[in-house]
Amino acid sequence: MKLKKLRLENFRSYRKLDINFDDNMNVIIGKNDVGKSTVMEALEIFFNNDLVKLQQEDLNIFAKNEGVNTIKIKLSFKVENTDTIVIDSSNPTDLKDEFLLDKNGLLTLFQECDYSKPITKASIKYYLECDYPSVWKDKPKINLKIKDLQKEIKDLVDNEVISEETYDSITKSANAPMRQALYRYLLEEEDKKDKTTIQIDLAKGDESKRLKESIDKNLPLYFLFQSDRANKDSDDDVQNPLKIAIQKALQSQEIKDKLDEVEQLMKEQIELVGNSTLKKLQEMDSKIASSLNPNYSKEPDWRSVFKFNFTGDGIPLNKRGSGVRRLVLLNYFRAEADRKVNERYNKSVIYAIEEPETSQHPDYQQMLIESLLELANHNDHQVLITTHTPNIAKMVSLENVIPLIKEDGEVIEFDYRDDLFSSIISTLGILPSLEIDHISKVKCIVCLEGKLDVEFLLNVNEQISEYKEIIDLKDNDEILMIPMGGSTIQYWANKNLLKKLQINQVHIYDSDIGSPRPNKYSPYFESIKNQGLNNFPFETKKREMENYIHHEIISNSYDSFPLVYDENWNSLDLGEEVAKFVHGNSESSKSWDEVSNEKKKEKISKVKRRFNEDLSKQITKQHLEELEAFEEIKEWFEKIKEASRG
């Protein structure tokens, strides 16, 4: 499951707060005391109620003054195909077929607590919010006991809704198949469409309790790493990575089987000792002995049995500097990112980290965020971090940013991306990274993703006379070529500066066809066009600049690497394909899959650098025509020329 939405009502500083989450990376930004930690701790309360617990002081003061005593924490999840909800022992349930999803197709759960009474475990109520057929809104079928369901199935026969033959084919020893039969034979098509929002009390009735237990097993594991920690041996930034490792290890079927064997041996040994004791007691007082039985009363919590720690040079880790202790966390996530390709777990995991940059050198800050971004790309992982450091936020895309920006005590909801962008820049103080010299001569600015794209365009312009005749880019003071920094917040800072310069622009960005995030720039092209200038945005028709280099050039440069131009060429990640080929033909004893992600990136980067700096110099007009790319690139240069005319 993936967390998609959060709603807080009357929790601490928030009367109401709605947040939408990205499936992978989420960066919560805002000034001090705006409520970033409140969001992280509300999630901790919902998932665990352990590291942070509900307290009387959590009730919003304005709600309390108005006589409102209820806090609500509501979460909505996207249910993956791999999520199996088993309600009735061995009968998997499709939540959609059971009408247990909300109107957006999400699994929505919320907990409420009445603060007018002392807070206990029993006072925290759990509900499922779903879009349910209106005809059954007062008596959801999920709440019916087996006897009630059997009666309703029998009524179908008595009322001649189904035949005796159909009745005999329905399994009546389990709830799920009977509910499915009721949905199938009792609901008319208009009933399926006529729905209303209901709340199902997950503590009311055995069936609802079983539903909650089953859902809980499929919810993500949530681990919160707080920025403020006590200086003791159990510091969470040290212990939590190991706790996660323990919990994940305990999900291994092999370990489960072995622990079950240990538990069974313990039961047998306890019963042996217990029976021997009772036998002796029988000799002294048979009445007392007959009233006693050896009872294995509590299942072991294996998570609390295993304890691990870090030690070195005789100095406990918690006695070392905060920077060193945070580095343990950093390298845990780096290791986790390296393992993600080969490891799959039944549960998804949400890693929530407050201010990961705390006590870290800027170089380590960048390493940590890169590791977290890589970790977040795993199908079963989500990452949430809070920060107010510009260098952290500008490394991620705008859709990964959750701004908590308040006016008059209320969080602002933005209608336009440009307004959102401006507020983020203002809140964090992000500055453009562009160094623009001799701007007075410039008539056109050509914006590309990175420095290698600039090299490619310059080389192709120099190499092919038809392009050079349109406009010569070499030593042209009227044309300024700028690497914009990818689709990050830094890109937006640079774009904002260019808008203020009032100089015509041509933007050429990779489409990234075939990647997890294709066409990431196209939503912003309208704002580029609408600056009141002669601007022209382009998205490459191939994946990236490397795909415009002819396969013969690549094969000749890399030991006859077999490549053909086919229907897959435009979406092929050539950098990775060639890096993998080069590694496979090296003397390394490791397979490509065994190479660390950091090393893979280094090898791919080396290949891409050679492609754009060297191989692009070998491109001819014929090469581009064979790749069906000559006219596309020609249009780029024509628009650069048009924009440079003012």
CSV table of C-alpha atoms in Angstrom, one decimal, residues 22 31 45 55 108 134 147 174 189 201 222 256 269 274 324 364 500 517 530 567 584:
chain,number,residue,atom,x,y,z
A,22,ASP,CA,3.7,11.4,-3.7
A,31,LYS,CA,9.6,27.8,8.6
A,45,ILE,CA,0.4,8.1,16.4
A,55,GLN,CA,-1.9,13.4,25.0
A,108,THR,CA,-9.5,5.3,4.0
A,134,SER,CA,-27.2,3.4,-0.1
A,147,LYS,CA,-25.7,-17.0,10.8
A,174,ALA,CA,-17.5,-18.8,5.2
A,189,GLU,CA,-27.2,-2.1,-11.2
A,201,ASP,CA,-16.7,1.1,13.4
A,222,TYR,CA,6.1,3.5,9.6
A,256,LYS,CA,9.5,-17.7,11.0
A,269,GLN,CA,9.5,-28.3,27.7
A,274,GLY,CA,4.5,-28.4,34.5
A,324,VAL,CA,28.9,10.7,13.7
A,364,TYR,CA,27.1,14.4,3.4
A,500,LYS,CA,13.0,38.7,-15.0
A,517,ARG,CA,9.0,9.9,-15.1
A,530,ASN,CA,3.3,32.9,-21.6
A,567,GLU,CA,11.0,0.5,-32.5
A,584,GLY,CA,30.4,-7.4,-18.6
